Structures are given as structure tokens and as C-alpha cells.
XYZ file of C-alpha atoms in Angstrom:
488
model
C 19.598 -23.423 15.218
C 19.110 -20.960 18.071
C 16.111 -19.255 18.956
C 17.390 -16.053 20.057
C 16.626 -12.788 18.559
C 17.308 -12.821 15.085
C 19.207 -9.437 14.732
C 16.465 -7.737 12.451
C 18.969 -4.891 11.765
C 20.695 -4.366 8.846
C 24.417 -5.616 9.080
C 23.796 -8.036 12.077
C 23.823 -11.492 11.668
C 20.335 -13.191 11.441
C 20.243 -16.150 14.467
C 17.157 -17.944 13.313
C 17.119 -20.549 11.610
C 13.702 -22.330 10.635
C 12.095 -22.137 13.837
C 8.806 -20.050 13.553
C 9.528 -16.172 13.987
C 7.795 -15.069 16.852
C 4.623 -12.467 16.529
C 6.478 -9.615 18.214
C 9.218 -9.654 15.814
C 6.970 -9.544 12.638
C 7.111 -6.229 11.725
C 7.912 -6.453 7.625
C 5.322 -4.964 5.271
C 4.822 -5.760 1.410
C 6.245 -3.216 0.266
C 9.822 -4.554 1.483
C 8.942 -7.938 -0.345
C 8.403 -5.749 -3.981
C 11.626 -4.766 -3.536
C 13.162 -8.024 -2.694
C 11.383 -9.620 -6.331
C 11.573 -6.536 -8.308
C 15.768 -6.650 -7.507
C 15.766 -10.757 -8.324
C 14.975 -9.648 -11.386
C 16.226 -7.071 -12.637
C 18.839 -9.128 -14.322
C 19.134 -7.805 -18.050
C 19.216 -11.466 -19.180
C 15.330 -11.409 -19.250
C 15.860 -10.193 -22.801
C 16.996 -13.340 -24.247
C 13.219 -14.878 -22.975
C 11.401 -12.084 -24.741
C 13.623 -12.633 -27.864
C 12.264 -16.628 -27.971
C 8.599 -14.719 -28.223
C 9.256 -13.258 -31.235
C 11.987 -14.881 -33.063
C 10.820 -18.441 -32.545
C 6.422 -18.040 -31.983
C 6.402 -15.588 -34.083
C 4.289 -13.380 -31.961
C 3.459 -9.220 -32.385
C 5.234 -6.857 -30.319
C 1.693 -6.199 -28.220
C 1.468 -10.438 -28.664
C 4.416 -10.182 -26.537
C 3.725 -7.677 -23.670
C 0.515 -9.412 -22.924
C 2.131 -12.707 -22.339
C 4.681 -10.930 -20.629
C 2.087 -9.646 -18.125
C 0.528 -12.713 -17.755
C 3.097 -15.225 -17.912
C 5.795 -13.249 -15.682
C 3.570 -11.398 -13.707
C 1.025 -14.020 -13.319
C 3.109 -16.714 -12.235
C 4.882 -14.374 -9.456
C 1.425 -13.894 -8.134
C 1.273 -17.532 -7.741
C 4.969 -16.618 -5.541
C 2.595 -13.815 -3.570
C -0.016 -16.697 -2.523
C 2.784 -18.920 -1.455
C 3.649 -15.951 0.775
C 0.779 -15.694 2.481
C 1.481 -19.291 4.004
C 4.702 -17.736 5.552
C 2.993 -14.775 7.211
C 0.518 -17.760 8.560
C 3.264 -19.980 9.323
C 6.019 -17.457 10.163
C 8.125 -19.996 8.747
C 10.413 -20.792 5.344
C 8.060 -22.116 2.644
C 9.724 -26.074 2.538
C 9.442 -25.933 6.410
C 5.413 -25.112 6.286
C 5.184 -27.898 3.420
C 6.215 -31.204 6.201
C 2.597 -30.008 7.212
C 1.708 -31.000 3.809
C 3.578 -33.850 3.322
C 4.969 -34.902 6.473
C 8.163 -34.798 8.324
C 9.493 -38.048 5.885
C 7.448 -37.496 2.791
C 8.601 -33.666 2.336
C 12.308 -34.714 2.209
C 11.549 -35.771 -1.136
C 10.283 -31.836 -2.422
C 13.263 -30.279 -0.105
C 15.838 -32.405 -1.548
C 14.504 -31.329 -5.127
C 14.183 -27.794 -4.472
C 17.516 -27.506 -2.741
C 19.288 -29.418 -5.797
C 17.422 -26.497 -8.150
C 18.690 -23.792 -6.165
C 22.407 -24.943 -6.434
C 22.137 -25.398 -10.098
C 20.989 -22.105 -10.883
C 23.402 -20.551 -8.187
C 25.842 -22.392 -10.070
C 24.860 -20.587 -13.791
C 24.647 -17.662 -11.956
C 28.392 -17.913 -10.436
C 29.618 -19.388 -13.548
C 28.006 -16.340 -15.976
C 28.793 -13.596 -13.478
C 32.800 -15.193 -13.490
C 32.633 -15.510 -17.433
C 31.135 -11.474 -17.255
C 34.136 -10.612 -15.176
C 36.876 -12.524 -17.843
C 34.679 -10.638 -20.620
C 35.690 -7.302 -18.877
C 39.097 -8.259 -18.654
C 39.421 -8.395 -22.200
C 37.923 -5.209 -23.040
C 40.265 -3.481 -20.539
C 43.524 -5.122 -21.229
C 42.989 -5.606 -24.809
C 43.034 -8.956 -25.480
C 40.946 -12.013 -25.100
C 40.757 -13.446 -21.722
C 40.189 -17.250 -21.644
C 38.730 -18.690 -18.278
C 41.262 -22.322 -18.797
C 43.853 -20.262 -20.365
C 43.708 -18.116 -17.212
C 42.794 -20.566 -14.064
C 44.252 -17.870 -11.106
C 41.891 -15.243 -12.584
C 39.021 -17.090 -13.294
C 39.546 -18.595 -9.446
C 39.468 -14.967 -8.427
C 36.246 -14.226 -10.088
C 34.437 -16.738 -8.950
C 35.342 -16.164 -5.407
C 34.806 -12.263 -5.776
C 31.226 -13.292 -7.259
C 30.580 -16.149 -4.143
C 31.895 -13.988 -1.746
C 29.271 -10.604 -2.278
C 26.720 -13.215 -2.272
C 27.630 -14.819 1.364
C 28.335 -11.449 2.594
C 24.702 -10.886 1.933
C 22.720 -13.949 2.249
C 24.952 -14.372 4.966
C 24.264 -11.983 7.679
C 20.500 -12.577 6.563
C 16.866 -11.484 6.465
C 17.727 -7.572 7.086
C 20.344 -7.187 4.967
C 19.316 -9.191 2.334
C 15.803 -6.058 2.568
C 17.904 -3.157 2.536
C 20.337 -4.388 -0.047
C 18.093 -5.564 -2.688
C 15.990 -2.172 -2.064
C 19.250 0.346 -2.930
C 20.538 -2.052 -5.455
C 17.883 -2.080 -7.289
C 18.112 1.785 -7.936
C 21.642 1.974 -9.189
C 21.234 -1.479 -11.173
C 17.909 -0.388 -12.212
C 19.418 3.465 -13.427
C 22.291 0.939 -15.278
C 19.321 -0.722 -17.000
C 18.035 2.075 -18.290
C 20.830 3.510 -19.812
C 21.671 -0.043 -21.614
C 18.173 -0.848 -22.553
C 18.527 3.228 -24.305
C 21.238 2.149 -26.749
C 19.905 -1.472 -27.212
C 16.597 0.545 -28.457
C 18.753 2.289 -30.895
C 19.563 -1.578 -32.544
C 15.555 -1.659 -33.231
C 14.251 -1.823 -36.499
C 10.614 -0.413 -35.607
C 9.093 -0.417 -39.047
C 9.716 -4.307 -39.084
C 7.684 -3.599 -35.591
C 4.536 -1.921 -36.448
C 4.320 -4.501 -39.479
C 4.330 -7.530 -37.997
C 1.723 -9.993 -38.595
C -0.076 -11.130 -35.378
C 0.750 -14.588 -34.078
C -2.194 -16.908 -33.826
C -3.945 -17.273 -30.084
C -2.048 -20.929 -29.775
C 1.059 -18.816 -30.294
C 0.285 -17.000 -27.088
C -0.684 -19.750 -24.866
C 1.910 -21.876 -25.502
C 4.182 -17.948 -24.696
C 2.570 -17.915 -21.952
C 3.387 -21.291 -19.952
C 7.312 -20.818 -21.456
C 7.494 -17.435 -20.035
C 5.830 -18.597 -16.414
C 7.865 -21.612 -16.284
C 11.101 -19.849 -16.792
C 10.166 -17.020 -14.408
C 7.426 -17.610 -11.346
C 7.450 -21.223 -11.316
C 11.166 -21.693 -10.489
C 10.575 -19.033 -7.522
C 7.424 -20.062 -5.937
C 9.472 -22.638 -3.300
C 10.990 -19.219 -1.774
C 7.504 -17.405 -1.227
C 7.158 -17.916 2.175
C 11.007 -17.609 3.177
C 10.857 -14.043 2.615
C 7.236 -13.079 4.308
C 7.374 -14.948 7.154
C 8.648 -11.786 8.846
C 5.168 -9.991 7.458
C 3.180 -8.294 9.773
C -0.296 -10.114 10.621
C -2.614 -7.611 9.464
C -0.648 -7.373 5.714
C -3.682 -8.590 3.812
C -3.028 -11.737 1.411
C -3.546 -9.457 -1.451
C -1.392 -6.744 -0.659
C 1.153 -9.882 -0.712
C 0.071 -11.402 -3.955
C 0.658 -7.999 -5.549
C 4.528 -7.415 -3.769
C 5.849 -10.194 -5.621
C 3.366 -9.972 -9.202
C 4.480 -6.313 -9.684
C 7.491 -6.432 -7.701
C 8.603 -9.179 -10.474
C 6.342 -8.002 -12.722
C 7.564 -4.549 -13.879
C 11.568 -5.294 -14.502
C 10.687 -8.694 -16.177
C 7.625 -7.218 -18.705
C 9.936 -4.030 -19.775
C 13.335 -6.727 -20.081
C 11.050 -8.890 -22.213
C 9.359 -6.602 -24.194
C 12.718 -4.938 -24.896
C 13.784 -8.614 -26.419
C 11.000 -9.089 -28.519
C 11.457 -5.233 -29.676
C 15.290 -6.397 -30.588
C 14.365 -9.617 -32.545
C 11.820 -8.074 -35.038
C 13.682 -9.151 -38.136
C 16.483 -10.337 -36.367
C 17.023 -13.981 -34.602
C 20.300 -13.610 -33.381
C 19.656 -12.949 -29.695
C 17.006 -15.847 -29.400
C 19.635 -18.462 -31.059
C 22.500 -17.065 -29.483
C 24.757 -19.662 -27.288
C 26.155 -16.979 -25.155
C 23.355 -14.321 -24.482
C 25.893 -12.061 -22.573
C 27.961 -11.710 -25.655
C 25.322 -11.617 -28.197
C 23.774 -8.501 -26.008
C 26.789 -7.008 -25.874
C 27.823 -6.842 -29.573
C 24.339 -5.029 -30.530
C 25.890 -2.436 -28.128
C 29.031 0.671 -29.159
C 32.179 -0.616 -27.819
C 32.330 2.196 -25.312
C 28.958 0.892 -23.638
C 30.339 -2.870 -23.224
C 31.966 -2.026 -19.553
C 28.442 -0.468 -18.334
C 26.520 -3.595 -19.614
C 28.825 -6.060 -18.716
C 28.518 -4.364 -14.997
C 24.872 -4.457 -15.227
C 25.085 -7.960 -16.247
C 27.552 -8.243 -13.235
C 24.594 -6.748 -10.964
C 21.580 -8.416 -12.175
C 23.058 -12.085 -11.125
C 24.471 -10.965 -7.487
C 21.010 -9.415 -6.726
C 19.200 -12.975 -8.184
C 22.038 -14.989 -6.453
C 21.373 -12.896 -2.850
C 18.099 -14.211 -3.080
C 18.708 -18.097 -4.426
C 21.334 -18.290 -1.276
C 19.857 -16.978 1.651
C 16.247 -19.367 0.274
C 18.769 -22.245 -0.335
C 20.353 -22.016 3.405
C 16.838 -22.209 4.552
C 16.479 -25.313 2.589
C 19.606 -26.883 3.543
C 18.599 -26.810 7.399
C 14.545 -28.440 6.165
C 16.588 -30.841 5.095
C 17.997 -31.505 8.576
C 21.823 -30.178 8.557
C 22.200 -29.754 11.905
C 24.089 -25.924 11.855
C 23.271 -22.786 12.173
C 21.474 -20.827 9.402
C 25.068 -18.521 8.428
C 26.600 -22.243 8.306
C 24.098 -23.729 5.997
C 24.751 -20.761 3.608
C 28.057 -21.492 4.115
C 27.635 -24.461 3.012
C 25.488 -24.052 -0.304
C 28.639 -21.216 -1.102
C 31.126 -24.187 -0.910
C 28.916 -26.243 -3.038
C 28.638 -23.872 -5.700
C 32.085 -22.442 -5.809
C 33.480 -26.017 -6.346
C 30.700 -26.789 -9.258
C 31.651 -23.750 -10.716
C 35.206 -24.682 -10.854
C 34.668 -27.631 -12.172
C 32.402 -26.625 -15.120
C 34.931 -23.430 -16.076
C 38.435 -24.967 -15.699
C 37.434 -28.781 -16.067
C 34.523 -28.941 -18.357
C 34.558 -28.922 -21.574
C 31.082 -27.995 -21.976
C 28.218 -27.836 -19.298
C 25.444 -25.464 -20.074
C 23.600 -27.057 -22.102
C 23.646 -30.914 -20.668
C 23.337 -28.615 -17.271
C 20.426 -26.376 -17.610
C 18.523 -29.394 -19.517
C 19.293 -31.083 -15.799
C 18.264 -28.736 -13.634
C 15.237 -27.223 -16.172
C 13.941 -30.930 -15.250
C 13.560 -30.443 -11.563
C 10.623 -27.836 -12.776
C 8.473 -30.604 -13.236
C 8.508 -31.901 -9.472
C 8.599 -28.338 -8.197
C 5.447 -27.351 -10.286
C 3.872 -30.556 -8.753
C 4.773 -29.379 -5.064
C 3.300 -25.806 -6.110
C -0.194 -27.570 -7.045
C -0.462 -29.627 -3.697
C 0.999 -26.592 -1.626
C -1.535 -23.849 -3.350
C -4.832 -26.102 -2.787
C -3.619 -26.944 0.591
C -3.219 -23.073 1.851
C -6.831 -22.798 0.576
C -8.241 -24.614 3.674
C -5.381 -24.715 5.810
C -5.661 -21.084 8.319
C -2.994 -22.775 10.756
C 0.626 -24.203 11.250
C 1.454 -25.383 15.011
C 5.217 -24.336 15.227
C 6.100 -27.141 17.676
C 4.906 -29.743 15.242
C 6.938 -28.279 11.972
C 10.078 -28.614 14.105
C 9.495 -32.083 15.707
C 10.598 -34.955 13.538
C 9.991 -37.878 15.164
C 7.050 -39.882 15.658
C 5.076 -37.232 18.233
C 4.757 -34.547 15.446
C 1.019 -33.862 14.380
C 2.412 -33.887 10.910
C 4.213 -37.606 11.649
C 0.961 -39.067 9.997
C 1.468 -42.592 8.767
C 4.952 -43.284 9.320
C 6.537 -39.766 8.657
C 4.630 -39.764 4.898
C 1.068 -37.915 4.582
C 0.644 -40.282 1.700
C -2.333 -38.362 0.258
C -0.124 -35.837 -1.028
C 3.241 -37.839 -1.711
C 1.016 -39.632 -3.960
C -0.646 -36.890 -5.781
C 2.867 -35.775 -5.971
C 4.378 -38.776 -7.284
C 1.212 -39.300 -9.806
C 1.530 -36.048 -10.888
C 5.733 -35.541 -11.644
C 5.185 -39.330 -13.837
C 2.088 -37.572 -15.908
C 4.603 -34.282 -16.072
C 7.899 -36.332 -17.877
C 5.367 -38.675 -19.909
C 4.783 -35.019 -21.806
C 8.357 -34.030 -21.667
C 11.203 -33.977 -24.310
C 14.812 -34.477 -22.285
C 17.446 -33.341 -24.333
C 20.226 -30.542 -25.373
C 19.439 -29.944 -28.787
C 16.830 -30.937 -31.345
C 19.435 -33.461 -32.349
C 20.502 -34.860 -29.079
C 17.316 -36.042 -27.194
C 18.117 -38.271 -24.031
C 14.237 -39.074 -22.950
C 10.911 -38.316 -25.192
C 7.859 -39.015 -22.916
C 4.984 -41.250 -24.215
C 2.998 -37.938 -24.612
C 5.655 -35.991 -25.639
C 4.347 -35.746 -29.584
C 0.824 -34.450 -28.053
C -0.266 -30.669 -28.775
C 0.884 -29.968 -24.649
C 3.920 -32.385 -25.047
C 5.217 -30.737 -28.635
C 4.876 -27.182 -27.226
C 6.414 -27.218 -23.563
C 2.886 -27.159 -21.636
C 3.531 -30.531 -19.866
C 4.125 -28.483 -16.718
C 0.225 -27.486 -16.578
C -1.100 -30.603 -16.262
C 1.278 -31.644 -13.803
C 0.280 -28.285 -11.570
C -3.383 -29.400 -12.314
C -2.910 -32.983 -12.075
C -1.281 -32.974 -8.495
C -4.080 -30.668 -7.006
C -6.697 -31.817 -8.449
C -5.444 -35.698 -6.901
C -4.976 -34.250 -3.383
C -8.286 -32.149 -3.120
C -10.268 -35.620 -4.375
C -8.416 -37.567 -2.010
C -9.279 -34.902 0.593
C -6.375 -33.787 1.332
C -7.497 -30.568 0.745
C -10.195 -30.233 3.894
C -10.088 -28.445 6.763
C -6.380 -29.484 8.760
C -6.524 -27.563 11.635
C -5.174 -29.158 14.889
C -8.141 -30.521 16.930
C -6.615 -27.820 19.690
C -5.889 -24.858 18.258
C -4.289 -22.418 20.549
C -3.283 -19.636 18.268
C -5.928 -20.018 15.200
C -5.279 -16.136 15.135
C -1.973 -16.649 13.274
């Protein structure tokens, strides 16, 4: 991982890997990170999420926008306070955490978060190749299959995996610049789909809906921040660690809670708007194709390259975090390697579940939805710890052997592997693993509870591991007893 200049120009490689970006290089302001959140998700699948409000809690329209704002919103702000510990830290977010955890004990979160990254790369590639075939058949006529058509759908995917390396690639820069522009002509696409899908609309169903009791909204509230912020909040401080020092922590909180914020209230209000009356979107297997039968046949090429957009700009994003990751994890390569790396992985997963297969998304996403209940534990202990913690002492986050100040008792800071370990048990004992209704692999002892029975396990295990490592003091002051740059 070299140290040199990072190239913090658009279209030149970025050098650095996890090493701590120097102060005379950290020159980014928030308003480059509102871009960077506002482009992740700008993906016009954030309708199906709003549709779940409506069709399945039963909520009113205003029901909705409210948890919208503080579901979405609010759990991206808790992304924004993660951020703050990069401009601290000037270092990716699983880096700053072997502080937390140790140089040992935060293999454990990387590993996690790196294995939710791929998975969600890999329904990203796999959707965006499926968009692509979808196309196909609109333009040619006739219906393209992805195993009835390997070479093609092998083209796709590579086409999709190969805009995303050419972005997350070269880096930090890019990655800025690209997400900024994109977001305008993706964003103008938006528009003009979300126009005809307003058409669909049956607004006196609307204005006569019959309000949703408060539990309703609560429970609307943890599905929409677990399905949004949480899943994010590992990648925080990957993007702001190139923030300038005097960026105040608020300034950052607000980059990523409007910066995710505005695309993901409007996309999920617009879903509740389309299932007044009308369940078909929420139930929907395929979202894509549900979306794009509400739509006139002429609009399906302009949604289905909206569609197209909306995962390469998320998928720029999950990359570039997940290279960062990869080298936490102690791959010894450079940074363009790692995402090298993480490309391979996903292209050959994506293979496998289009031409192999013969059915992944649901076993898949049940999978990977898991891994929200260790990350959601890590976000607990990581948030209490920023509280007190004002300093990160770069040598220390990069040394792995016993001489690290973050070595602590044999490479584990056991105070908050434990809370952590406490915490993800508490989180599955409230949490149904299954597919379907019908096919349920795991129920949790607690699973039947009023949290269990409506998806709110994930709170307690965000309170649960916090709460452990601020009793067991985990949470004080931990501050080198030298601090030579307490500025930072």
C-alpha cells in the first residue's frame, strides 16, 4: 500500500491505500459527500420499500413521508456521525474501528462487513445484467432469457462490473466528480419516470385512507432504517476521511441525512403513492418488471436505463468502500488491486446465480439481510466510542503486531468484542431466518415477542451492544497517554 500522493485529481489513479491521509491533502468539504449519498441512492428501486409502507402496514400517505424522513433520513445521519470519525481519523471507517476492537478482535466486524458488501454488489450486478436482458427484449422483440442466452448475459455482466472498476477503480476523485454529474442526468431520468408512474395513481383512494395506528409507524420506521442507513453506516468514514479539519461534525451529519435523504423520501413516498389500492408492487418478485409494466411501452427503455443508472452509481460506492475493506482485512496489494479483487469476486457470484442457479434471491438476500444484525451491533459500539474518543494515532491503526497501542490483550480489546458478541446473540434470539412465511430456517427464542414479530430485533441489538461497552467502560476517555497531534 504506498504512501505516496494519492492522485486527488479526477481520472488519476488513487495510491493510498488505508494509511491515514495526511493533513495537507484534506481538502474535501461536505458538500462533495451529499453528492456522493444523494447519487447511492438515487436508485428508482427505493419504490418497492415505500410500497411495503402502505400495502403491507397499512399506513397514510403523510404516515409514510414521515417515516420516510425519519427512518431514511435518520438513519443516514447515523452514516454522517460515523463520518466524523474519518475526518478525525483520516482513515476508512473498519480501519479506525481496530482502535475499537483491536488489531485481532476487529477482523471479526471487517470480515462481516466485507462479506455484506459483496452480496449486495452481487444483487446489484445480477439486477443491472437482468435490466440489460430486459432491454434486449424490448428492442429485438422477443424475450431474452439470461440461461437461454449465456454469451449475452456474460457480456452484461462484464459491461455492468467493468463501469464499476473503472470508477471505484481509479478512486477517491473520481468516484466525487462522477457521482456529482451522474446524479443530474440519472436524477433528470427520475423525474421523467416518477411523471408517468404518477399518472398510475389512484389519488382519491389517497386522500381517503384511514390512518395507520402509531405501532404501524414505529415498526415503518426501523424497516425503512434498516434497509437504508444501517447497511451504509460501515462506509461513513471511507468517504470523509479526505474532509477538511475545520468541516464541523454537523455540517457532516447533514451531507449524508439529506444527501440520502431527499432521493430516498421522494422514491418512497412515490411507492406508497402507487400502492394505495393496489399491492402489486409491494408483493412483486421482480420489482424491475413490476415497475415497468405500470409504465406505456414507449417509456420501458428510459426506465429500464434509469434502473441501469441507479445500481452503477450504488455499486461505485459499495466497491471502492469494499476495496478499503479488503486491505483492513490484511490483503497485502495495493488499493486498485483489492478492488480488483472484490470485481472478480462478484463477477463469478453473479455467474453463478444467473447461468447456474436455479433460484438465488430469495435464499440470498435472507443471507446477506442477516449480516445486518452484526453490523448494527458494530454501529452501537463504534457510535458510543466516537463520543469520547477525539484521537486515532495513525502509526498504531497500521501496526498489527504486538507493539500497536490498540494490541490490548492479545490483539482483542475484549470489552467491546464482548459487547459485540452479547449483543449479535440478543439480535438473532429476536430474529425470524427464512425465505418465505412458509419456509423458515431459524425462529429466535424471542422471535414471537412484539420486537421479534415486527422486525425491530435490530434496536435492541444497536442498544444492547452500547449500552454493554459504555458500562464496561469502554466508552471513557482513550486517548494515547502521549498525544502528539490531539488537534486532529
Amino acid at each position: 500500500m504506498s504512501t505516496t500522493s494519492s492522485g486527488q485529481s479526477a481520472g488519476q489513479l488513487e495510491t493510498r491505500g488505508i494509511e491515514p491521509v495526511p493533513e495537507d491533502e484534506c481538502n474535501g468539504h461536505p458538500l462533495q459527500l451529499f453528492w456522493v449519498w444523494f447519487a447511492a441512492n438515487i436508485s428508482i428501486l427505493g419504490l418497492p420499500l415505500g410500497a411495503t409502507l402502505v400495502a403491507f402496514r397499512g399506513l397514510a400517505i403523510w404516515q409514510a413521508i414521515i417515516v420516510a424522513i425519519l427512518g431514511a433520513a435518520g438513519s443516514f445521519a447515523v452514516v454522517g456521525i460515523i463520518s466524523i470519525a474519518g475526518r478525525r481519523g483520516r482513515a476508512p471507517s473498519l480501519t479506525l474501528s481496530r482502535a475499537i476492537f483491536g488489531v485481532r478482535g476487529n477482523i471479526g466486524p471487517t470480515l462481516v462487513s466485507l462479506m455484506s458488501r459483496l452480496g449486495w454488489e452481487t444483487v446489484n450486478t445480477t439486477t443491472a445484467a437482468f435490466v440489460l436482458l430486459s432491454l434486449c427484449s424490448i428492442l429485438f422483440g422477443s424475450a431474452v432469457e439470461a440461461k437461454s442466452a449465456p454469451l449475452l448475459t456474460l457480456i452484461f455482466i462484464g459491461i455492468f462490473v467493468l463501469l464499476t472498476l473503472a470508477v471505484s477503480g481509479l478512486g477517491h476523485a473520481t468516484l466525487l466528480v462522477i457521482q456529482k454529474w451522474a446524479t443530474y442526468v440519472f436524477g433528470a431520468l427520475n423525474i421523467l419516470v416518477g411523471g408517468f408512474l404518477c399518472a398510475t395513481i389512484d389519488w382519491s383512494a389517497v386522500f381517503n385512507a384511514t390512518p395507520a395506528p402509531l405501532s404501524a409507524m414505529i415498526i415503518g420506521v426501523g424497516t425503512m432504517a434498516a434497509g437504508t442507513g444501517i447497511g451504509w453506516a460501515n462506509a461513513g468514514a471511507d468517504m470523509s476521511r479526505y474532509q477538511h479539519r475545520s468541516v464541523k461534525a454537523v455540517r457532516l451529519v447533514a451531507s449524508a441525512a439529506f444527501g440520502a435523504g431527499i432521493p430516498l423520501v421522494l422514491l418512497i413516498t412515490l411507492g406508497g403513492l402507487l400502492s394505495v389500492g393496489n399491492n402489486d408492487l409491494a408483493s412483486a418478485t421482480d420489482p424491475i418488471v413490476a415497475i415497468r409494466d405500470m409504465l406505456p411501452t414507449w417509456m420501458a427503455v428510459p426506465y429500464l436505463i434509469t434502473a441501469f443508472g441507479g445500481l452503477l452509481l450504488s455499486n461505485n460506492l459499495s466497491v471502492y468502500s469494499a476495496g478499503l475493506t479488503t486491505l483492513t482485512l490484511g490483503l497485502k496489494v495495493k488499493r486498485v488491486h483489492a478492488v480488483i479483487v472484490d470485481i472478480v469476486a462478484i463477477f463469478a457470484g453473479s455467474i453463478y446465480f444467473m447461468l447456474i442457479a436455479d433460484s438465488f434471491y430469495g435464499p440470498f438476500i435472507t443471507f446477506i439481510s442477516l449480516l445486518a444484525v452484526p453490523i448494527t451491533a458494530w454501529v452501537g459500539i463504534f457510535v458510543v466510542d466516537l463520543i469520547h474518543r477525539h484521537y486515532y494515532s495513525p502509526k498504531d491503526l497500521l501496526d498489527v503486531s504486538p507493539s500497536s497501542a490498540y494490541w490490548y490483550r492479545g490483539g482483542v480489546e475484549w470489552r467491546a468484542f464482548g459487547a459485540w458478541a452479547v449483543a449479535i446473540v440478543l439480535g438473532f434470539s429476536f430474529t425470524t431466518i427464512g425465505t418465505t412465511a412458509e419456509n423458515i430456517w431459524f425462529a429466535g427464542p424471542l422471535s414471537d415477542s412484539w420486537l421479534g414479530h415486527n422486525g425491530l430485533g435490530w434496536i435492541v441489538t444497536f442498544l444492547v451492544a452500547g449500552g454493554i461497552y459504555a458500562v464496561l467502560g469502554g466508552a471513557a476517555d482513550r486517548r494515547p497517554a502521549l498525544v502528539e497531534s490531539a488537534n486532529v
